[in-house]
XYZ file of C-alpha atoms in Angstrom:
662
model
C -0.134 -0.070 0.066
C 2.786 2.607 -0.864
C 2.098 5.893 -1.941
C 2.431 6.486 -5.481
C 4.860 9.792 -6.801
C 1.086 10.895 -8.125
C 0.045 11.084 -4.769
C 3.375 12.327 -2.892
C 3.225 15.134 -5.523
C 0.311 17.007 -4.057
C 1.910 18.149 -0.592
C 4.836 19.567 -3.200
C 2.023 21.598 -5.287
C 1.465 24.914 -4.398
C -2.809 25.507 -5.001
C -3.695 28.805 -4.392
C -7.747 29.932 -3.629
C -8.258 33.245 -3.071
C -4.767 33.994 -1.720
C -4.477 31.029 0.280
C -1.818 28.668 -0.389
C -0.695 25.030 0.866
C 2.861 25.325 -0.090
C 4.835 26.162 2.564
C 7.117 28.346 0.466
C 4.195 30.026 -0.741
C 2.528 30.559 2.288
C 5.977 32.128 4.039
C 5.649 34.994 0.911
C 4.252 38.489 2.072
C 0.688 38.887 1.509
C -0.035 35.371 2.261
C -2.326 33.857 4.804
C -1.772 29.858 6.050
C -5.009 29.679 7.269
C -8.897 29.447 6.491
C -11.363 31.466 7.891
C -11.562 29.367 11.109
C -8.147 29.714 12.311
C -7.199 25.945 10.930
C -3.776 25.639 8.903
C -3.697 25.180 5.050
C 0.082 23.945 4.870
C 0.786 20.979 4.870
C 4.616 20.194 6.814
C 6.880 17.467 6.809
C 7.647 16.066 10.354
C 11.044 15.116 9.838
C 11.708 18.915 8.002
C 9.949 20.193 11.003
C 12.049 18.001 13.509
C 15.434 18.952 11.771
C 14.012 22.640 11.828
C 13.582 22.694 15.552
C 16.894 21.360 16.642
C 18.682 24.074 14.463
C 16.171 26.657 16.554
C 17.127 24.748 19.853
C 20.490 25.322 19.300
C 21.070 28.698 17.835
C 18.125 31.031 19.868
C 17.528 29.508 23.507
C 20.797 28.649 24.954
C 21.809 32.787 24.426
C 18.528 33.887 25.914
C 18.951 31.587 28.437
C 22.066 32.753 29.788
C 21.096 36.354 29.440
C 17.979 35.946 31.737
C 19.907 33.759 34.286
C 22.320 37.192 34.867
C 19.777 39.153 34.824
C 17.795 37.771 37.477
C 20.930 36.989 39.508
C 21.620 41.053 39.082
C 18.290 41.347 40.519
C 18.193 39.015 43.168
C 21.778 39.136 44.690
C 20.769 41.710 47.136
C 19.328 39.127 48.784
C 23.189 37.472 49.059
C 24.646 41.212 49.636
C 22.061 41.814 52.813
C 23.572 38.751 54.691
C 26.993 39.536 53.830
C 27.022 42.895 55.108
C 24.682 45.520 53.117
C 22.506 46.192 55.478
C 25.521 47.271 58.166
C 27.677 49.237 55.833
C 24.756 50.968 54.604
C 23.075 51.666 57.949
C 19.693 50.158 56.858
C 17.173 49.786 59.883
C 13.750 49.051 60.062
C 11.927 49.015 56.328
C 14.577 50.220 54.519
C 15.502 46.821 53.238
C 12.414 46.838 51.749
C 12.282 50.728 50.321
C 15.094 49.505 48.460
C 13.348 46.486 47.027
C 10.173 48.717 46.242
C 12.244 51.404 44.668
C 13.378 48.211 41.706
C 9.855 47.121 41.127
C 8.238 50.822 40.546
C 10.600 51.431 37.945
C 9.951 47.912 36.433
C 5.843 47.930 36.490
C 5.860 51.688 34.691
C 8.794 50.868 32.206
C 7.079 47.176 31.274
C 4.696 48.029 28.488
C 6.946 50.870 27.110
C 9.903 48.189 26.988
C 8.046 45.781 25.272
C 7.117 47.867 22.391
C 10.675 49.299 22.427
C 11.881 45.490 21.963
C 9.387 45.086 19.116
C 10.354 48.270 17.227
C 14.027 47.917 17.729
C 13.640 44.013 17.047
C 14.544 41.298 20.136
C 17.976 40.549 18.473
C 18.820 44.043 19.086
C 17.033 45.012 22.089
C 18.131 41.872 24.480
C 21.745 42.641 23.907
C 21.609 46.169 24.784
C 19.344 46.169 27.512
C 21.605 43.133 28.990
C 24.256 45.571 28.901
C 23.220 48.097 30.115
C 21.676 46.476 33.641
C 24.807 44.754 33.932
C 26.657 48.454 34.101
C 23.977 49.211 36.409
C 24.862 46.082 38.675
C 28.585 47.146 38.705
C 27.654 50.682 39.696
C 25.686 49.123 42.692
C 29.401 48.045 43.995
C 30.064 51.606 44.442
C 27.042 52.815 46.624
C 27.740 54.353 49.775
C 24.431 55.467 50.673
C 20.757 54.607 50.680
C 19.697 56.986 48.049
C 22.482 56.175 45.853
C 21.717 52.423 46.551
C 17.956 53.694 45.532
C 18.901 55.398 42.438
C 20.755 52.304 40.977
C 17.988 50.089 41.732
C 15.601 52.155 39.781
C 17.698 51.988 36.909
C 17.955 48.248 37.566
C 14.226 48.099 37.141
C 14.071 50.251 34.121
C 16.237 48.060 32.290
C 15.535 45.050 33.234
C 11.717 45.683 32.337
C 11.596 44.530 28.701
C 14.173 41.389 29.449
C 11.730 38.648 30.666
C 8.700 39.572 28.270
C 11.149 40.198 25.743
C 12.319 36.874 25.199
C 9.314 35.540 25.486
C 8.020 37.559 22.308
C 11.497 36.637 20.856
C 10.748 32.776 20.981
C 7.274 33.149 19.811
C 8.763 34.254 16.434
C 10.166 31.176 16.011
C 8.316 28.411 17.264
C 4.651 26.916 17.643
C 2.049 26.999 20.125
C 2.628 23.522 21.141
C 6.536 23.934 20.816
C 7.169 27.232 22.882
C 6.314 26.060 26.369
C 9.046 24.106 27.089
C 11.418 26.441 25.175
C 10.104 29.258 27.659
C 10.974 26.857 30.374
C 14.251 26.409 29.131
C 14.582 30.198 29.773
C 12.232 30.818 32.898
C 13.912 28.146 34.466
C 17.211 30.109 35.096
C 14.981 32.080 37.721
C 15.693 29.105 40.506
C 18.633 28.309 39.032
C 19.671 31.796 39.275
C 18.875 31.169 43.349
C 20.864 28.321 43.443
C 23.761 29.418 41.266
C 23.460 32.880 43.026
C 23.673 31.725 46.115
C 26.924 29.108 45.470
C 28.349 32.067 43.306
C 28.133 34.694 46.326
C 29.407 31.927 48.565
C 32.269 31.623 46.093
C 32.643 35.589 46.019
C 32.929 36.351 49.842
C 36.267 33.831 50.176
C 37.975 36.060 47.448
C 40.518 38.269 48.561
C 39.444 42.177 48.909
C 40.167 44.095 45.997
C 40.866 47.789 46.682
C 37.513 49.430 48.364
C 35.861 46.325 47.045
C 34.743 43.733 50.017
C 32.196 41.331 50.905
C 28.928 42.090 49.193
C 30.315 44.695 47.081
C 32.451 41.857 45.377
C 29.061 40.215 44.623
C 27.939 43.518 42.680
C 30.876 44.244 40.902
C 31.271 40.541 39.546
C 28.399 39.412 38.588
C 28.003 42.566 36.983
C 30.868 42.046 34.863
C 29.947 38.872 34.169
C 26.697 40.234 32.423
C 28.429 42.509 30.721
C 30.727 40.289 28.682
C 27.930 37.679 28.161
C 25.702 40.851 26.113
C 28.317 41.610 24.053
C 28.734 38.288 23.048
C 25.114 38.047 22.580
C 25.444 41.249 20.231
C 27.358 38.686 17.714
C 25.247 35.476 18.434
C 21.556 36.652 18.495
C 19.781 36.351 15.159
C 16.391 39.026 14.921
C 14.026 37.203 13.115
C 14.244 34.208 10.701
C 14.435 36.105 7.602
C 17.789 37.340 8.923
C 19.188 33.803 10.204
C 22.432 33.485 8.426
C 22.685 29.595 10.087
C 19.318 28.578 8.132
C 18.726 27.833 4.708
C 16.310 29.704 2.493
C 13.932 26.524 2.948
C 14.492 26.261 6.563
C 13.573 29.903 6.012
C 10.301 29.669 4.572
C 9.387 26.190 7.029
C 9.410 28.590 9.900
C 7.757 31.197 8.566
C 4.826 28.942 7.369
C 5.049 27.127 10.336
C 4.436 30.044 12.699
C 1.820 31.772 10.314
C -0.218 28.671 9.783
C -1.283 29.195 13.655
C -2.344 32.983 13.349
C -5.386 33.189 11.932
C -5.921 35.655 8.672
C -2.310 36.834 9.200
C -0.165 37.629 6.285
C 3.161 38.391 8.306
C 4.079 36.772 11.238
C 6.168 40.046 12.091
C 3.569 43.049 11.400
C 4.455 46.626 11.927
C 3.635 48.274 15.750
C -0.407 48.908 15.040
C -2.494 50.525 18.454
C -5.185 48.362 17.208
C -3.536 45.245 17.704
C -1.352 46.502 20.726
C -5.032 46.640 22.870
C -6.300 43.254 21.350
C -3.548 42.144 22.871
C -4.042 44.404 26.492
C -7.748 43.674 26.631
C -7.984 40.045 25.707
C -10.194 38.533 28.783
C -7.539 35.825 28.906
C -4.926 37.934 29.024
C -6.269 39.726 31.796
C -7.615 36.481 33.804
C -3.689 34.624 33.323
C -2.076 38.454 34.451
C -4.084 37.956 37.581
C -2.744 34.594 38.090
C 0.937 36.126 37.585
C 0.613 38.812 39.776
C -0.382 35.912 42.820
C 2.108 33.711 41.624
C 5.050 36.491 41.625
C 4.297 37.779 44.866
C 5.428 34.015 45.730
C 8.409 33.490 43.823
C 10.136 36.830 44.297
C 8.942 36.446 48.013
C 11.529 33.926 47.547
C 14.128 35.287 45.489
C 14.513 38.236 48.050
C 13.944 36.273 51.370
C 14.783 32.841 51.061
C 18.499 33.597 52.582
C 16.652 35.715 55.354
C 14.064 32.632 55.633
C 16.810 30.080 56.169
C 18.526 31.872 58.759
C 15.481 32.279 60.991
C 15.026 28.494 60.468
C 18.849 27.830 61.496
C 20.178 30.924 63.197
C 22.964 29.239 64.528
C 24.690 28.422 60.759
C 27.248 30.784 59.508
C 26.354 33.114 56.893
C 28.052 30.691 53.949
C 26.215 28.388 55.624
C 23.167 30.204 55.166
C 23.724 30.581 51.296
C 24.260 27.046 50.879
C 21.190 26.101 52.445
C 19.143 28.295 49.892
C 20.379 26.568 46.697
C 18.922 22.874 47.283
C 15.288 24.416 47.425
C 15.983 26.099 44.069
C 17.396 23.340 42.652
C 14.185 21.242 42.854
C 12.080 24.036 41.511
C 14.456 24.246 38.731
C 13.736 20.577 37.516
C 10.049 20.873 37.964
C 9.895 24.705 35.975
C 11.269 22.284 33.183
C 9.875 18.796 33.975
C 5.971 20.377 33.965
C 6.420 22.406 30.604
C 8.276 19.574 29.240
C 4.910 17.342 30.152
C 2.900 20.522 28.455
C 4.668 19.863 25.399
C 3.950 16.353 25.052
C 0.396 16.492 25.791
C -0.058 19.999 24.070
C -1.952 21.115 27.275
C -1.218 24.522 29.453
C -4.035 25.349 31.618
C -4.024 22.181 33.940
C -0.513 22.653 34.795
C -1.433 26.207 35.622
C -4.321 24.185 38.176
C -2.056 21.850 39.276
C 0.744 24.333 40.690
C -1.311 25.877 42.806
C -2.271 23.112 45.889
C 1.502 22.484 46.657
C 2.182 26.196 47.223
C -0.569 26.330 49.580
C 0.315 23.228 51.645
C 3.750 24.532 51.862
C 3.019 27.523 53.608
C -0.022 26.345 55.663
C 3.339 24.183 56.919
C 5.052 27.234 57.579
C 2.171 28.468 59.830
C 1.098 25.136 61.443
C 4.682 24.343 62.531
C 7.693 25.650 64.091
C 9.855 22.451 63.328
C 13.274 23.794 61.471
C 12.976 20.500 59.727
C 9.140 20.773 58.496
C 9.864 24.295 57.726
C 12.889 23.719 55.583
C 10.699 21.079 54.238
C 8.386 23.504 52.921
C 10.487 25.463 51.377
C 11.463 22.538 48.631
C 7.294 21.912 48.177
C 6.820 25.651 47.653
C 9.794 25.773 44.946
C 8.775 23.006 43.346
C 5.262 24.480 41.609
C 5.764 28.462 42.237
C 8.620 28.457 39.357
C 6.423 26.981 37.007
C 3.788 29.598 36.277
C 6.237 32.065 34.842
C 6.511 29.619 31.362
C 2.763 28.640 31.713
C 1.431 32.120 31.985
C 3.576 33.646 29.126
C 2.899 30.366 27.152
C -0.805 30.316 27.391
C -1.406 34.059 26.432
C 1.155 33.771 23.714
C -1.716 30.834 22.438
C -4.495 32.766 22.751
C -3.456 35.810 20.937
C -3.321 36.180 17.359
C -1.065 38.987 16.022
C 2.645 39.929 16.575
C 1.768 43.281 18.163
C -0.869 42.084 20.291
C 1.482 39.283 21.633
C 4.289 41.338 22.424
C 1.257 43.830 24.285
C -0.123 40.991 25.857
C 3.186 39.370 27.419
C 3.947 42.752 28.279
C 0.569 42.864 30.146
C 1.210 39.880 31.953
C 4.669 40.617 32.962
C 3.359 44.167 34.314
C 1.420 42.292 36.829
C 3.628 40.009 37.490
C 5.744 42.563 38.765
C 2.785 44.617 40.886
C 3.041 41.276 42.784
C 6.561 41.660 42.765
C 6.286 44.552 44.558
C 3.753 43.627 46.806
C 6.233 40.541 47.590
C 8.867 43.088 48.966
C 6.458 43.807 51.770
C 5.686 40.299 52.663
C 8.217 39.629 55.033
C 9.127 42.319 57.434
C 11.776 42.096 60.110
C 9.372 42.589 62.777
C 7.722 39.244 61.980
C 10.623 37.299 62.297
C 11.356 34.570 62.946
C 7.840 32.882 62.313
C 7.199 35.670 59.217
C 3.242 35.213 60.351
C 1.924 37.540 57.511
C 4.354 36.690 54.808
C 3.293 32.958 55.337
C -0.067 33.572 55.426
C -0.373 35.916 52.612
C 1.247 33.512 49.941
C -0.814 30.801 51.387
C -3.838 33.231 50.081
C -2.293 33.739 47.104
C -2.115 30.128 46.355
C -5.468 29.854 46.872
C -6.506 32.437 44.728
C -4.392 30.990 41.976
C -6.582 27.834 42.571
C -9.741 29.479 42.068
C -8.824 31.822 39.065
C -7.410 28.928 36.934
C -10.501 26.926 37.102
C -12.808 29.856 36.637
C -10.968 30.525 33.445
C -11.259 27.367 32.341
C -14.728 27.164 32.387
C -14.961 30.864 31.111
C -13.376 29.414 28.022
C -15.181 26.403 27.205
C -17.852 28.671 27.399
C -16.709 31.290 25.320
C -15.559 28.741 22.861
C -19.210 27.356 22.766
C -20.402 30.716 22.185
C -18.074 31.457 19.220
C -19.188 27.600 17.387
C -22.680 28.931 17.306
C -21.627 32.002 15.046
C -21.791 31.797 11.294
C -18.100 33.253 10.495
C -18.668 34.386 7.069
C -21.629 36.316 7.590
C -19.970 38.133 10.686
C -17.070 38.825 8.541
C -19.223 39.879 5.342
C -18.364 43.618 3.997
C -15.070 43.808 6.577
C -11.280 44.172 4.229
C -8.793 41.697 4.883
C -6.995 44.267 7.320
C -9.836 44.687 8.925
C -10.048 41.337 9.506
C -6.575 40.919 10.638
C -7.160 43.434 13.154
C -10.143 41.434 15.111
C -7.325 39.104 16.370
C -8.708 37.393 18.996
C -11.925 39.077 18.219
C -12.389 37.245 15.163
C -15.693 34.895 15.446
C -13.664 31.856 13.772
C -10.880 32.048 16.686
C -10.817 29.590 19.484
C -9.705 30.030 22.481
C -7.277 27.460 23.733
C -8.007 25.968 26.802
C -7.460 22.112 28.503
C -9.233 18.876 28.228
C -8.278 17.318 31.810
C -10.179 13.912 30.553
C -7.685 13.946 27.677
C -4.814 14.335 30.350
C -5.934 11.408 32.580
C -6.098 9.068 29.345
C -3.715 10.656 26.728
C -3.672 7.441 24.773
C -7.330 6.522 25.043
C -8.590 4.986 21.542
C -12.464 5.936 20.063
C -14.595 5.281 17.408
C -16.098 7.446 14.769
C -19.314 8.660 15.418
C -22.586 8.508 13.579
C -23.689 10.765 10.985
C -24.748 13.380 13.498
C -24.176 16.992 13.709
C -21.419 18.206 16.131
C -23.095 20.828 17.726
C -25.837 23.047 16.799
C -23.926 25.398 14.717
C -23.927 23.192 11.608
C -27.360 22.122 11.882
C -29.024 23.560 8.962
C -25.985 22.335 6.563
C -26.233 18.750 8.081
C -29.955 18.851 7.208
C -29.062 19.658 3.810
C -26.352 16.839 3.624
C -28.804 14.432 4.516
C -30.546 15.510 0.963
C -28.457 16.700 -1.561
C -25.220 15.012 -0.952
C -24.900 10.722 -0.927
C -21.436 11.058 -2.639
C -19.831 11.854 1.072
C -21.821 9.308 3.072
C -19.918 6.841 0.274
C -16.249 8.454 0.712
C -16.511 8.284 4.314
C -17.225 4.737 4.459
C -14.534 3.634 2.157
C -12.215 5.736 4.382
C -13.103 3.601 7.228
C -12.769 0.774 5.231
C -9.308 1.440 4.436
C -8.460 2.531 8.199
C -9.942 -0.885 9.742
C -7.570 -2.704 7.051
C -4.571 -0.763 8.093
C -5.872 -1.145 11.768
C -5.654 -4.594 11.814
C -2.351 -4.839 9.450
C -0.427 -2.679 12.346
C 0.501 -5.517 14.680
C 3.656 -4.050 15.194
C 2.652 -0.435 16.004
C 4.975 1.163 13.329
C 4.226 4.697 13.427
C 5.426 5.455 9.787
C 3.049 2.871 8.356
C 0.060 5.116 10.741
C 1.685 8.484 9.215
C 1.438 6.693 5.469
C -2.022 5.989 6.172
C -2.837 9.810 7.118
C -1.173 10.666 3.770
C -3.115 8.266 1.667
C -6.428 9.426 3.043
C -5.706 12.958 2.814
C -5.590 12.148 -0.832
C -7.932 10.045 -1.782
C -9.814 10.002 -4.368
C -7.000 10.844 -7.280
C -7.155 14.069 -8.054
C -8.006 15.397 -4.792
C -6.007 18.216 -3.573
C -4.757 18.353 -0.037
C -6.990 20.772 1.768
C -7.795 19.328 5.574
C -7.689 21.826 8.036
C -6.132 21.627 11.495
C -6.780 19.192 13.502
C -7.365 17.527 16.736
C -7.543 13.885 18.594
C -9.150 15.392 21.444
C -11.386 16.471 22.711
C -13.884 15.061 20.082
C -11.850 11.425 20.102
C -13.090 11.579 16.366
C -10.700 10.071 13.948
C -12.340 11.419 11.177
C -15.392 13.142 10.349
C -17.396 14.115 6.477
C -18.342 18.038 6.142
C -21.064 19.456 4.111
C -20.249 22.321 1.809
C -23.120 24.429 0.429
C -20.899 26.131 -1.948
C -19.455 22.880 -2.969
C -18.589 18.848 -2.862
C -18.423 17.084 0.719
C -15.403 15.827 2.122
C -13.993 13.470 5.085
C -11.989 15.154 7.309
C -9.056 13.340 9.219
C -8.064 14.013 12.566
C -3.974 12.706 12.871
C -2.482 14.666 15.609
C -2.192 11.484 17.853
C 0.045 10.234 15.490
C 3.047 12.226 16.721
C 2.287 10.950 19.778
C 2.081 7.245 19.974
C -0.048 5.006 17.568
C -3.286 4.274 18.604
C -4.819 0.786 18.425
C -8.215 0.146 17.383
C -10.840 -0.762 14.698
C -12.621 2.138 13.688
C -16.501 2.173 13.185
C -18.356 2.859 10.472
C -20.443 6.169 11.493
C -23.414 5.207 8.740
C -24.473 1.210 7.669
C -25.565 1.945 4.110
C -23.184 0.438 1.401
C -20.839 2.789 -0.453
C -18.517 2.278 -3.844
C -14.733 2.127 -3.569
C -13.436 5.449 -3.102
C -11.529 5.535 -6.375
C -14.991 6.213 -7.958
C -15.359 9.424 -5.744
C -14.252 12.413 -7.372
C -15.145 14.746 -4.662
C -12.504 17.571 -4.254
C -12.547 18.903 -0.771
C -13.528 22.630 0.219
C -11.363 23.982 3.310
C -13.707 23.049 6.371
C -16.116 25.263 7.729
C -14.941 24.431 11.302
C -13.393 26.396 13.960
C -10.204 25.343 15.836
C -10.795 22.791 18.043
C -9.840 23.723 21.914
C -6.414 21.761 22.741
C -6.011 21.131 26.621
C -3.472 24.787 26.889
């Protein structure tokens, strides 16, 4: 049952219908869209070519931004290490002075968050990220020479300005290169640098404190100076190694550039460019997206915990073990961060494998709640130190998950930049609150800080659950709309500017059952409409087009033959079958939309088209995971002729993007 040369040729030909192109070389071109009216991809990709491209992207883009973010976070959080190394005494800080210094950083960070993100888009992240890294490296070195509270407040304010665009800028940068399902794991590879900064920063600070003094630089001043110099060196290297966009990547061939652009464009509804110009309408679309606002509040509550750990974990460890030396306290702050780093990569890796995000946001909250409850309920040092591990295990995950979730639920490049900036801005409001969560007067038990973080964990759980159900409701509401009628009279530019308000756009949410049963099998459903939206078309189908039933049943028979023959579960066989189903009968051009295995559990479904022949739609997404066994049942008992006798040409599916468990 090999694939004929004629059949193989279908994916290599470009078919243009009203500006829509199936060949990825053409889809990558300016002015062409790569989705239908419902956001379904019109482009067929070679999985092997995609895998090769991903490896190349992972090698050239992720390491540079990950290392930059590592030292970005170290330069921000090293004040916690400096505090127990003599900063408080040298600068005569008393009472709430330390908390005030921390707050100044977040005030500038919050104010400049969205402007910095827009500036990143305007300059291009390939230039913006190294430039801002160079700036905050210089500021970190300058911190080593301050001698008053006013001076350190000034440099921390500048540090907030220059670091404001770093986290959202990297998330935005990676969204230029990766598809939605791939982005979460790649974000984790740089976001994991936050807990690693806590672990590595503690080790580095311990090592620096053992170095001999250099002139007037000693103790905590050496921490700021050496770590700042390292940041400056890395930023200069990044100017050379960081590529701004696929089109300018010298390390990609032209074919790989086209594939990279087309892959990203194939997930962006009605967009003719991957990287569009700055547009006020689209900027507002990103900020006003209900998903952006809901997730931003989750990140706000989460960052109270994350930044609280970053600034106060050495202090908390010191309160748990007051008899320890300064170096011992620094070293005991490392293991919880190491555990957090493992989970910060493990959860996103699972998210990539399952193509789900929302469920991991939900699951991250309970461990934080339990951890802070342990702090409140016990004064035993081992219990409290153990609680640090429990808290760090999942609180570090949400930086990745929230930015990936927001990126998946806006459409245009401009909206994505503002949405991510909005999310990080809210997160840093949480960071500002965190600076006042652990006060000197509350030591050693810190009931206010621990109680606050227990409450924020509860709010994350409530918001994530309620957000899940709201998105399901909104998707159902969109399913009832007639997209063609909604878009009637709009120009292509006006359609593109709709962004997430486009009636064909579906919010990417989670199907919890699919997480529990990721390899469950199912059968095709009978010839019934999937929802009320298609009732009229299906009634017309029953009266007007018997050939669709014949084609449907012919494909079912073909599928059953392969299912019985697949004793070895060879993935290549299943993929080849999908390719055959796409092009049957002969002369049928490929035109299936983006498809999903969950939540419908359908392998294939036929669609009636009022303006043209009907066809069968195949659901092959599960084949890039694990082959699924089982015989598919015919959805209609009536007899049908062989598929070779059917000459239906499929039109694009009038079906919105299925919700994935994002």
